[in-house]
Amino acid sequence: MAHTVPPTIGWSHDDGGSVRMIDQTRLPGEPVMLDCRDVECVARAIERLSVRGAPAIGCAAALGMALAAHRSKAADPHAMLADLRAARERLAATRPTAVNLFWALGEMDRVIDERAADGVDALREALLARAEAIVEDDLQRCIAMGHHALELIPPGANILTHCNAGALATAGYGTALGVIRAAHEAGRGVHVWVDETRPLLQGARLTAWELRTEGIPATLICDNVAGWVIARGEVDCVVVGSDRIAANGDVANKIGTYTVAVLAARHDVPFYVAAPVSTIDYDLASGDLIPIEERSRNEVAMLGHRASAPVCPDIAIYNPAFDVTPHELVAAIITEKGVARPPYDESLAAMKNRQDSSRPREESGRGGPN
Ligand code: MRU
């Protein structure tokens, strides 16, 4: 089928090179593209969620490093390394939870180590080539995840999802929404319950928009309706994405995911997580160690320009962007290398070295740019 979700993020050769992304803060209105011509613009785009979702943040960081090299006026590698160090530091300070950001910066570090001695032009080209490969690989990984997940999604399944783990959150196709897309494309006749996902409404603004754009049957619900539809037997499985998965299978994802996982367990509904292996942080033994971003009080206290809570004098507000679902509640983790089952310390460790099975599938189409 035709996918009409516009490109999430990519390199543009206009104006001597820029990072072009769909500005997700403007959705579900008409898609507006944002062109970043310097690293500060990319960093701010990550911070204010113009580009968001763990894999897309990783792509933005990689392209941001390529942009820093392109914009650097340095004539020798030594001077360029100083510019690249400053860019890296700025990008690494944007958002703490999604490990894909740090994974992508690590990939760019490797290119710098290997190619700096070849001169500034070679280094520029090598950084751009690696960044574009990261974007392309991400798309292929999502398609592979969708393929592997088909074994888990029965015909006619009602699937509940939280936040947006779609084409917009990746280089295209999506992780959790990639699983849903693949099932839809395979003719499984699925229907999606979309949690609106307070406070920033990624479910309502982005997931509902993607599903509507692509003609996948879906119903939008307030977050506090999830328990009711699960209790009434109207949900066959939950599929969500992740920002970071610890080595033991504990899963950080958008705030509210843990609540859904507990509800699913209460009613024997399988809770699945879809994420590329780059989302697994093998250095963290458990989810207790995952840094959780806290965001501005205004995201909770304001609805647009209107106060939705007492602001004078201010009510105390706690606004964590993510929570951690313990591995006991996770029925399976779908990666581009296959489906991992408990015990996760063993199955995820095995994924690390397994041959990458991500590959283009002609019949799958593409949910994104490349
Ligand atoms: O704050 P966000 O919108 O970046 O949070 C995104 C999520 O929590 C997604 O579910 C996660 O990054 C997986 S995206 C494939």
mmCIF file of C-alpha atoms and ligand atoms in Angstrom:
data_model
loop_
_atom_site.group_PDB
_atom_site.id
_atom_site.type_symbol
_atom_site.label_atom_id
_atom_site.label_comp_id
_atom_site.label_asym_id
_atom_site.label_seq_id
_atom_site.Cartn_x
_atom_site.Cartn_y
_atom_site.Cartn_z
ATOM 1 C CA MET A 1 0.000 0.000 0.000
ATOM 2 C CA ALA A 2 1.088 3.610 -0.426
ATOM 3 C CA HIS A 3 2.767 5.173 2.586
ATOM 4 C CA THR A 4 2.330 8.884 2.776
ATOM 5 C CA VAL A 5 3.997 9.652 6.100
ATOM 6 C CA PRO A 6 6.712 12.150 5.064
ATOM 7 C CA PRO A 7 10.426 11.571 5.690
ATOM 8 C CA THR A 8 11.268 11.717 9.399
ATOM 9 C CA ILE A 9 14.854 12.905 9.038
ATOM 10 C CA GLY A 10 17.665 12.907 6.523
ATOM 11 C CA TRP A 11 20.516 14.846 4.956
ATOM 12 C CA SER A 12 19.729 17.606 2.496
ATOM 13 C CA HIS A 13 22.344 18.821 0.035
ATOM 14 C CA ASP A 14 20.673 22.259 -0.161
ATOM 15 C CA ASP A 15 22.637 25.254 1.106
ATOM 16 C CA GLY A 16 25.891 23.363 1.463
ATOM 17 C CA GLY A 17 24.300 20.625 3.587
ATOM 18 C CA SER A 18 21.658 20.583 6.305
ATOM 19 C CA VAL A 19 19.714 18.142 8.462
ATOM 20 C CA ARG A 20 16.091 18.084 7.326
ATOM 21 C CA MET A 21 13.377 16.716 9.568
ATOM 22 C CA ILE A 22 9.629 16.795 9.885
ATOM 23 C CA ASP A 23 8.826 19.124 12.786
ATOM 24 C CA GLN A 24 6.791 16.811 15.017
ATOM 25 C CA THR A 25 5.695 19.639 17.311
ATOM 26 C CA ARG A 26 3.511 20.875 14.407
ATOM 27 C CA LEU A 27 1.655 17.585 13.915
ATOM 28 C CA PRO A 28 -1.163 16.621 13.466
ATOM 29 C CA GLY A 29 -1.411 19.802 11.372
ATOM 30 C CA GLU A 30 0.001 19.970 7.848
ATOM 31 C CA PRO A 31 3.552 18.510 7.896
ATOM 32 C CA VAL A 32 6.179 21.255 8.124
ATOM 33 C CA MET A 33 9.851 20.511 7.438
ATOM 34 C CA LEU A 34 12.619 21.973 9.588
ATOM 35 C CA ASP A 35 16.088 22.511 8.082
ATOM 36 C CA CYS A 36 18.940 22.659 10.581
ATOM 37 C CA ARG A 37 22.095 24.312 9.320
ATOM 38 C CA ASP A 38 24.068 24.053 12.540
ATOM 39 C CA VAL A 39 24.441 21.689 15.484
ATOM 40 C CA GLU A 40 22.709 24.012 17.923
ATOM 41 C CA CYS A 41 19.558 23.795 15.790
ATOM 42 C CA VAL A 42 19.711 19.963 15.822
ATOM 43 C CA ALA A 43 20.268 19.919 19.605
ATOM 44 C CA ARG A 44 17.302 22.221 20.218
ATOM 45 C CA ALA A 45 15.139 20.177 17.865
ATOM 46 C CA ILE A 46 15.887 17.096 19.988
ATOM 47 C CA GLU A 47 15.216 18.963 23.240
ATOM 48 C CA ARG A 48 11.851 20.390 22.212
ATOM 49 C CA LEU A 49 10.798 17.104 20.525
ATOM 50 C CA SER A 50 10.729 18.357 16.941
ATOM 51 C CA VAL A 51 12.534 15.067 16.412
ATOM 52 C CA ARG A 52 11.781 12.435 19.048
ATOM 53 C CA GLY A 53 11.599 8.691 19.585
ATOM 54 C CA ALA A 54 14.759 6.798 20.485
ATOM 55 C CA PRO A 55 15.925 5.620 17.018
ATOM 56 C CA ALA A 56 15.117 8.995 15.390
ATOM 57 C CA ILE A 57 17.086 10.782 18.112
ATOM 58 C CA GLY A 58 20.028 8.488 17.292
ATOM 59 C CA CYS A 59 19.717 9.399 13.592
ATOM 60 C CA ALA A 60 19.558 13.111 14.510
ATOM 61 C CA ALA A 61 22.714 12.844 16.609
ATOM 62 C CA ALA A 62 24.621 11.054 13.822
ATOM 63 C CA LEU A 63 23.487 13.586 11.197
ATOM 64 C CA GLY A 64 24.272 16.388 13.666
ATOM 65 C CA MET A 65 27.889 15.210 13.849
ATOM 66 C CA ALA A 66 28.087 15.077 10.038
ATOM 67 C CA LEU A 67 26.664 18.617 9.986
ATOM 68 C CA ALA A 68 29.275 19.806 12.481
ATOM 69 C CA ALA A 69 32.015 18.490 10.188
ATOM 70 C CA HIS A 70 30.418 20.127 7.126
ATOM 71 C CA ARG A 71 30.051 23.474 8.865
ATOM 72 C CA SER A 72 33.502 23.420 10.442
ATOM 73 C CA LYS A 73 35.873 25.924 8.866
ATOM 74 C CA ALA A 74 38.862 23.989 10.155
ATOM 75 C CA ALA A 75 41.609 23.430 7.616
ATOM 76 C CA ASP A 76 43.377 20.659 9.499
ATOM 77 C CA PRO A 77 42.074 17.591 11.337
ATOM 78 C CA HIS A 78 43.326 18.788 14.707
ATOM 79 C CA ALA A 79 41.175 21.933 14.547
ATOM 80 C CA MET A 80 38.222 19.961 13.213
ATOM 81 C CA LEU A 81 38.457 17.524 16.117
ATOM 82 C CA ALA A 82 37.930 20.443 18.503
ATOM 83 C CA ASP A 83 34.733 21.418 16.628
ATOM 84 C CA LEU A 84 33.546 17.823 16.645
ATOM 85 C CA ARG A 85 34.206 17.463 20.375
ATOM 86 C CA ALA A 86 32.083 20.542 21.084
ATOM 87 C CA ALA A 87 29.288 19.222 18.843
ATOM 88 C CA ARG A 88 29.379 15.835 20.559
ATOM 89 C CA GLU A 89 29.170 17.401 23.980
ATOM 90 C CA ARG A 90 26.168 19.532 22.995
ATOM 91 C CA LEU A 91 24.283 16.629 21.397
ATOM 92 C CA ALA A 92 25.009 14.275 24.318
ATOM 93 C CA ALA A 93 23.504 16.811 26.729
ATOM 94 C CA THR A 94 20.099 16.983 24.988
ATOM 95 C CA ARG A 95 18.135 14.025 26.390
ATOM 96 C CA PRO A 96 19.451 11.386 28.806
ATOM 97 C CA THR A 97 17.172 8.341 28.508
ATOM 98 C CA ALA A 98 17.281 7.057 24.912
ATOM 99 C CA VAL A 99 20.501 5.085 24.628
ATOM 100 C CA ASN A 100 20.334 5.235 20.812
ATOM 101 C CA LEU A 101 21.619 8.816 21.058
ATOM 102 C CA PHE A 102 24.794 7.665 22.796
ATOM 103 C CA TRP A 103 25.082 4.585 20.583
ATOM 104 C CA ALA A 104 24.994 6.781 17.462
ATOM 105 C CA LEU A 105 27.563 9.203 18.910
ATOM 106 C CA GLY A 106 29.786 6.193 19.648
ATOM 107 C CA GLU A 107 29.479 5.083 16.013
ATOM 108 C CA MET A 108 30.556 8.558 14.875
ATOM 109 C CA ASP A 109 33.480 8.482 17.358
ATOM 110 C CA ARG A 110 34.708 5.330 15.640
ATOM 111 C CA VAL A 111 34.670 7.052 12.245
ATOM 112 C CA ILE A 112 36.591 10.000 13.696
ATOM 113 C CA ASP A 113 39.207 7.668 15.194
ATOM 114 C CA GLU A 114 39.614 5.770 11.931
ATOM 115 C CA ARG A 115 39.556 8.661 9.442
ATOM 116 C CA ALA A 116 40.908 11.797 11.159
ATOM 117 C CA ALA A 117 44.401 11.153 9.843
ATOM 118 C CA ASP A 118 43.094 11.204 6.225
ATOM 119 C CA GLY A 119 42.385 14.948 6.262
ATOM 120 C CA VAL A 120 39.328 17.150 6.757
ATOM 121 C CA ASP A 121 37.600 16.407 3.436
ATOM 122 C CA ALA A 122 37.869 12.652 3.876
ATOM 123 C CA LEU A 123 36.634 12.939 7.457
ATOM 124 C CA ARG A 124 33.634 15.053 6.400
ATOM 125 C CA GLU A 125 32.647 12.548 3.747
ATOM 126 C CA ALA A 126 33.175 9.547 6.039
ATOM 127 C CA LEU A 127 31.019 11.066 8.806
ATOM 128 C CA LEU A 128 28.207 11.827 6.380
ATOM 129 C CA ALA A 129 28.406 8.349 4.852
ATOM 130 C CA ARG A 130 28.177 6.732 8.310
ATOM 131 C CA ALA A 131 25.291 8.976 9.389
ATOM 132 C CA GLU A 132 23.335 8.172 6.240
ATOM 133 C CA ALA A 133 24.051 4.465 6.738
ATOM 134 C CA ILE A 134 22.692 4.686 10.304
ATOM 135 C CA VAL A 135 19.473 6.205 8.927
ATOM 136 C CA GLU A 136 19.131 3.577 6.197
ATOM 137 C CA ASP A 137 19.969 0.703 8.594
ATOM 138 C CA ASP A 138 17.358 1.919 11.051
ATOM 139 C CA LEU A 139 14.671 1.653 8.417
ATOM 140 C CA GLN A 140 15.741 -1.869 7.489
ATOM 141 C CA ARG A 141 15.820 -2.883 11.154
ATOM 142 C CA CYS A 142 12.254 -1.709 11.634
ATOM 143 C CA ILE A 143 11.095 -3.698 8.612
ATOM 144 C CA ALA A 144 12.861 -6.797 9.959
ATOM 145 C CA MET A 145 11.199 -6.344 13.377
ATOM 146 C CA GLY A 146 7.800 -6.252 11.718
ATOM 147 C CA HIS A 147 8.616 -9.460 9.887
ATOM 148 C CA HIS A 148 9.742 -11.295 13.057
ATOM 149 C CA ALA A 149 6.700 -10.105 15.009
ATOM 150 C CA LEU A 150 4.199 -11.738 12.649
ATOM 151 C CA GLU A 151 4.435 -14.940 14.713
ATOM 152 C CA LEU A 152 3.026 -13.025 17.716
ATOM 153 C CA ILE A 153 0.073 -11.214 16.148
ATOM 154 C CA PRO A 154 -3.047 -13.355 15.560
ATOM 155 C CA PRO A 155 -5.597 -12.529 12.845
ATOM 156 C CA GLY A 156 -8.097 -9.892 13.935
ATOM 157 C CA ALA A 157 -5.962 -8.832 16.910
ATOM 158 C CA ASN A 158 -6.872 -5.750 18.900
ATOM 159 C CA ILE A 159 -3.520 -4.198 19.771
ATOM 160 C CA LEU A 160 -3.011 -1.469 22.355
ATOM 161 C CA THR A 161 -0.045 0.878 22.000
ATOM 162 C CA HIS A 162 1.278 3.787 24.064
ATOM 163 C CA CYS A 163 3.118 6.890 22.850
ATOM 164 C CA ASN A 164 4.473 6.922 19.287
ATOM 165 C CA ALA A 165 6.934 4.268 18.176
ATOM 166 C CA GLY A 166 6.133 4.733 14.526
ATOM 167 C CA ALA A 167 7.736 5.976 11.316
ATOM 168 C CA LEU A 168 8.059 9.355 13.009
ATOM 169 C CA ALA A 169 10.061 7.906 15.911
ATOM 170 C CA THR A 170 12.504 6.114 13.607
ATOM 171 C CA ALA A 171 14.002 6.550 10.146
ATOM 172 C CA GLY A 172 10.735 5.065 8.875
ATOM 173 C CA TYR A 173 8.240 2.203 9.347
ATOM 174 C CA GLY A 174 8.523 2.226 13.149
ATOM 175 C CA THR A 175 9.211 -0.304 15.882
ATOM 176 C CA ALA A 176 5.901 -0.942 17.691
ATOM 177 C CA LEU A 177 3.988 0.630 14.796
ATOM 178 C CA GLY A 178 6.241 -1.316 12.407
ATOM 179 C CA VAL A 179 4.927 -4.504 14.034
ATOM 180 C CA ILE A 180 1.384 -3.214 13.541
ATOM 181 C CA ARG A 181 2.109 -2.107 9.937
ATOM 182 C CA ALA A 182 3.573 -5.511 9.076
ATOM 183 C CA ALA A 183 0.511 -7.289 10.499
ATOM 184 C CA HIS A 184 -1.776 -4.920 8.590
ATOM 185 C CA GLU A 185 0.171 -5.437 5.360
ATOM 186 C CA ALA A 186 0.059 -9.209 5.888
ATOM 187 C CA GLY A 187 -3.743 -8.979 5.896
ATOM 188 C CA ARG A 188 -4.167 -9.834 9.574
ATOM 189 C CA GLY A 189 -7.048 -7.374 9.937
ATOM 190 C CA VAL A 190 -5.746 -5.738 13.095
ATOM 191 C CA HIS A 191 -7.283 -2.850 15.017
ATOM 192 C CA VAL A 192 -5.266 -0.505 17.248
ATOM 193 C CA TRP A 193 -6.210 1.096 20.566
ATOM 194 C CA VAL A 194 -4.141 4.302 20.725
ATOM 195 C CA ASP A 195 -3.389 5.753 24.184
ATOM 196 C CA GLU A 196 -3.380 9.541 23.848
ATOM 197 C CA THR A 197 -0.203 9.673 26.023
ATOM 198 C CA ARG A 198 -0.240 12.651 28.357
ATOM 199 C CA PRO A 199 1.285 15.129 28.770
ATOM 200 C CA LEU A 200 2.528 15.735 25.211
ATOM 201 C CA LEU A 201 -0.020 13.561 23.389
ATOM 202 C CA GLN A 202 2.376 11.617 21.165
ATOM 203 C CA GLY A 203 -0.350 8.957 20.825
ATOM 204 C CA ALA A 204 -3.107 11.386 19.830
ATOM 205 C CA ARG A 205 -1.000 13.756 17.740
ATOM 206 C CA LEU A 206 1.409 11.321 16.086
ATOM 207 C CA THR A 207 0.305 7.670 16.314
ATOM 208 C CA ALA A 208 -3.331 8.434 15.486
ATOM 209 C CA TRP A 209 -2.112 10.643 12.618
ATOM 210 C CA GLU A 210 0.187 7.931 11.217
ATOM 211 C CA LEU A 211 -2.449 5.220 11.436
ATOM 212 C CA ARG A 212 -5.097 7.465 9.911
ATOM 213 C CA THR A 213 -2.719 8.524 7.124
ATOM 214 C CA GLU A 214 -2.050 4.902 6.270
ATOM 215 C CA GLY A 215 -5.588 3.599 6.642
ATOM 216 C CA ILE A 216 -4.929 1.236 9.564
ATOM 217 C CA PRO A 217 -8.085 0.843 11.718
ATOM 218 C CA ALA A 218 -7.564 2.580 15.064
ATOM 219 C CA THR A 219 -9.456 4.060 18.005
ATOM 220 C CA LEU A 220 -8.023 6.860 20.142
ATOM 221 C CA ILE A 221 -8.569 6.594 23.907
ATOM 222 C CA CYS A 222 -7.621 8.682 26.920
ATOM 223 C CA ASP A 223 -4.818 7.034 28.884
ATOM 224 C CA ASN A 224 -7.169 6.267 31.748
ATOM 225 C CA VAL A 225 -9.443 4.221 29.451
ATOM 226 C CA ALA A 226 -6.738 1.588 28.813
ATOM 227 C CA GLY A 227 -7.568 -0.415 31.962
ATOM 228 C CA TRP A 228 -11.238 -0.511 31.070
ATOM 229 C CA VAL A 229 -10.781 -1.829 27.512
ATOM 230 C CA ILE A 230 -8.245 -4.392 28.757
ATOM 231 C CA ALA A 231 -10.616 -5.514 31.546
ATOM 232 C CA ARG A 232 -13.457 -5.895 29.047
ATOM 233 C CA GLY A 233 -11.393 -8.335 26.988
ATOM 234 C CA GLU A 234 -11.037 -5.914 24.088
ATOM 235 C CA VAL A 235 -7.238 -6.055 23.907
ATOM 236 C CA ASP A 236 -5.384 -9.148 22.632
ATOM 237 C CA CYS A 237 -1.878 -7.798 23.107
ATOM 238 C CA VAL A 238 0.052 -4.634 23.947
ATOM 239 C CA VAL A 239 2.970 -3.536 21.732
ATOM 240 C CA VAL A 240 5.203 -0.606 22.706
ATOM 241 C CA GLY A 241 8.636 0.723 21.781
ATOM 242 C CA SER A 242 11.507 1.468 24.147
ATOM 243 C CA ASP A 243 14.121 4.122 24.875
ATOM 244 C CA ARG A 244 16.519 1.840 26.698
ATOM 245 C CA ILE A 245 16.450 -1.831 27.664
ATOM 246 C CA ALA A 246 18.728 -3.044 30.458
ATOM 247 C CA ALA A 247 20.674 -6.300 30.104
ATOM 248 C CA ASN A 248 18.085 -8.093 32.293
ATOM 249 C CA GLY A 249 15.172 -7.028 30.053
ATOM 250 C CA ASP A 250 13.841 -4.121 32.149
ATOM 251 C CA VAL A 251 12.340 -1.629 29.692
ATOM 252 C CA ALA A 252 12.317 2.184 29.834
ATOM 253 C CA ASN A 253 9.603 3.742 27.711
ATOM 254 C CA LYS A 254 7.208 6.699 27.738
ATOM 255 C CA ILE A 255 5.685 7.476 31.120
ATOM 256 C CA GLY A 256 2.530 5.399 31.562
ATOM 257 C CA THR A 257 3.955 2.285 29.912
ATOM 258 C CA TYR A 258 4.458 0.604 33.294
ATOM 259 C CA THR A 259 0.809 1.209 34.179
ATOM 260 C CA VAL A 260 -0.274 -0.489 30.956
ATOM 261 C CA ALA A 261 2.086 -3.425 31.613
ATOM 262 C CA VAL A 262 0.617 -3.990 35.081
ATOM 263 C CA LEU A 263 -2.916 -3.871 33.684
ATOM 264 C CA ALA A 264 -1.971 -6.314 30.928
ATOM 265 C CA ALA A 265 -0.467 -8.735 33.487
ATOM 266 C CA ARG A 266 -3.611 -8.503 35.658
ATOM 267 C CA HIS A 267 -5.699 -9.661 32.686
ATOM 268 C CA ASP A 268 -3.265 -12.152 31.108
ATOM 269 C CA VAL A 269 -2.737 -10.023 28.023
ATOM 270 C CA PRO A 270 0.751 -10.396 26.489
ATOM 271 C CA PHE A 271 2.891 -7.255 26.707
ATOM 272 C CA TYR A 272 5.436 -7.000 23.865
ATOM 273 C CA VAL A 273 8.284 -4.542 23.327
ATOM 274 C CA ALA A 274 9.729 -3.823 19.862
ATOM 275 C CA ALA A 275 13.170 -2.212 19.677
ATOM 276 C CA PRO A 276 16.402 -2.505 17.692
ATOM 277 C CA VAL A 277 19.440 -4.045 19.397
ATOM 278 C CA SER A 278 20.934 -0.517 19.561
ATOM 279 C CA THR A 279 18.288 0.201 22.245
ATOM 280 C CA ILE A 280 19.715 -2.527 24.520
ATOM 281 C CA ASP A 281 22.211 -1.122 27.012
ATOM 282 C CA TYR A 282 24.351 -4.156 27.824
ATOM 283 C CA ASP A 283 26.324 -2.053 30.307
ATOM 284 C CA LEU A 284 23.323 -1.654 32.613
ATOM 285 C CA ALA A 285 22.470 -4.695 34.720
ATOM 286 C CA SER A 286 18.942 -3.514 35.531
ATOM 287 C CA GLY A 287 16.400 -0.799 34.840
ATOM 288 C CA ASP A 288 17.125 0.886 38.201
ATOM 289 C CA LEU A 289 20.237 2.325 36.556
ATOM 290 C CA ILE A 290 18.466 3.916 33.571
ATOM 291 C CA PRO A 291 18.558 7.739 33.772
ATOM 292 C CA ILE A 292 15.019 9.109 33.615
ATOM 293 C CA GLU A 293 14.519 12.520 32.026
ATOM 294 C CA GLU A 294 12.400 15.044 33.904
ATOM 295 C CA ARG A 295 10.800 17.715 31.771
ATOM 296 C CA SER A 296 9.320 21.159 32.260
ATOM 297 C CA ARG A 297 6.403 21.745 34.634
ATOM 298 C CA ASN A 298 4.674 23.692 31.861
ATOM 299 C CA GLU A 299 4.053 20.490 29.935
ATOM 300 C CA VAL A 300 1.705 19.466 32.774
ATOM 301 C CA ALA A 301 0.453 22.840 34.012
ATOM 302 C CA MET A 302 -0.469 24.343 30.645
ATOM 303 C CA LEU A 303 -2.823 23.264 27.860
ATOM 304 C CA GLY A 304 -1.490 25.337 24.982
ATOM 305 C CA HIS A 305 -1.409 28.878 26.357
ATOM 306 C CA ARG A 306 -4.001 28.203 29.055
ATOM 307 C CA ALA A 307 -3.213 27.127 32.627
ATOM 308 C CA SER A 308 -4.688 23.727 33.488
ATOM 309 C CA ALA A 309 -3.355 23.768 37.071
ATOM 310 C CA PRO A 310 -2.824 26.429 39.723
ATOM 311 C CA VAL A 311 0.192 28.429 38.594
ATOM 312 C CA CYS A 312 -0.071 31.341 41.029
ATOM 313 C CA PRO A 313 0.946 30.233 43.585
ATOM 314 C CA ASP A 314 2.390 27.233 41.790
ATOM 315 C CA ILE A 315 1.350 23.678 42.602
ATOM 316 C CA ALA A 316 4.338 21.291 42.842
ATOM 317 C CA ILE A 317 4.630 19.252 39.639
ATOM 318 C CA TYR A 318 6.549 16.053 38.907
ATOM 319 C CA ASN A 319 6.949 15.369 35.168
ATOM 320 C CA PRO A 320 9.116 12.304 34.429
ATOM 321 C CA ALA A 321 9.176 11.580 30.693
ATOM 322 C CA PHE A 322 9.729 7.824 31.060
ATOM 323 C CA ASP A 323 9.145 4.906 33.414
ATOM 324 C CA VAL A 324 10.662 1.443 33.721
ATOM 325 C CA THR A 325 8.678 -1.768 33.243
ATOM 326 C CA PRO A 326 10.302 -4.715 35.030
ATOM 327 C CA HIS A 327 11.200 -7.657 32.808
ATOM 328 C CA GLU A 328 8.775 -10.022 34.600
ATOM 329 C CA LEU A 329 5.929 -8.155 32.890
ATOM 330 C CA VAL A 330 7.393 -8.414 29.376
ATOM 331 C CA ALA A 331 6.252 -11.450 27.340
ATOM 332 C CA ALA A 332 8.743 -10.907 24.485
ATOM 333 C CA ILE A 333 11.181 -8.358 23.078
ATOM 334 C CA ILE A 334 11.065 -8.097 19.285
ATOM 335 C CA THR A 335 14.370 -7.051 17.687
ATOM 336 C CA GLU A 336 15.663 -6.966 14.118
ATOM 337 C CA LYS A 337 17.580 -10.141 14.951
ATOM 338 C CA GLY A 338 14.574 -12.109 16.168
ATOM 339 C CA VAL A 339 12.209 -12.427 19.132
ATOM 340 C CA ALA A 340 13.802 -12.647 22.605
ATOM 341 C CA ARG A 341 11.917 -14.464 25.367
ATOM 342 C CA PRO A 342 12.639 -14.746 29.105
ATOM 343 C CA PRO A 343 15.109 -15.228 30.691
ATOM 344 C CA TYR A 344 16.270 -11.983 29.056
ATOM 345 C CA ASP A 345 19.758 -11.867 30.520
ATOM 346 C CA GLU A 346 20.425 -14.946 28.341
ATOM 347 C CA SER A 347 18.266 -14.220 25.282
ATOM 348 C CA LEU A 348 19.368 -10.570 24.959
ATOM 349 C CA ALA A 349 23.020 -11.537 25.388
ATOM 350 C CA ALA A 350 22.571 -14.036 22.552
ATOM 351 C CA MET A 351 21.065 -11.285 20.336
ATOM 352 C CA LYS A 352 24.225 -9.224 20.652
ATOM 353 C CA ASN A 353 26.294 -11.551 18.525
ATOM 354 C CA ARG A 354 23.583 -13.009 16.344
ATOM 355 C CA GLN A 355 23.743 -12.361 12.600
ATOM 356 C CA ASP A 356 21.676 -9.301 11.695
ATOM 357 C CA SER A 357 18.629 -10.556 9.830
ATOM 358 C CA SER A 358 17.365 -7.108 8.856
ATOM 359 C CA ARG A 359 16.826 -6.955 5.151
ATOM 360 C CA PRO A 360 14.652 -5.100 2.714
ATOM 361 C CA ARG A 361 11.343 -6.800 2.005
ATOM 362 C CA GLU A 362 9.967 -5.762 -1.374
ATOM 363 C CA GLU A 363 6.381 -6.261 -0.312
ATOM 364 C CA SER A 364 6.637 -4.218 2.875
ATOM 365 C CA GLY A 365 6.808 -0.752 1.387
ATOM 366 C CA ARG A 366 8.344 2.016 3.407
ATOM 367 C CA GLY A 367 6.965 4.205 6.109
ATOM 368 C CA GLY A 368 9.705 6.790 5.840
ATOM 369 C CA PRO A 369 12.173 8.684 3.801
ATOM 370 C CA ASN A 370 14.902 6.608 2.362
HETATM 371 O O1 MRU B 1 9.580 11.624 24.628
HETATM 372 P P1 MRU B 1 9.545 10.858 23.345
HETATM 373 O O2 MRU B 1 8.380 11.229 22.476
HETATM 374 O O3 MRU B 1 10.854 10.900 22.608
HETATM 375 O O4 MRU B 1 9.321 9.356 23.818
HETATM 376 C C1 MRU B 1 9.300 8.342 22.833
HETATM 377 C C2 MRU B 1 9.007 6.998 23.376
HETATM 378 O O5 MRU B 1 8.869 6.778 24.546
HETATM 379 C C3 MRU B 1 8.967 5.880 22.362
HETATM 380 O O6 MRU B 1 8.046 4.906 22.733
HETATM 381 C C4 MRU B 1 10.364 5.238 22.274
HETATM 382 O O7 MRU B 1 11.340 6.222 22.054
HETATM 383 C C5 MRU B 1 10.436 4.235 21.196
HETATM 384 S S1 MRU B 1 10.366 4.989 19.605
HETATM 385 C C6 MRU B 1 10.584 3.801 18.418
#
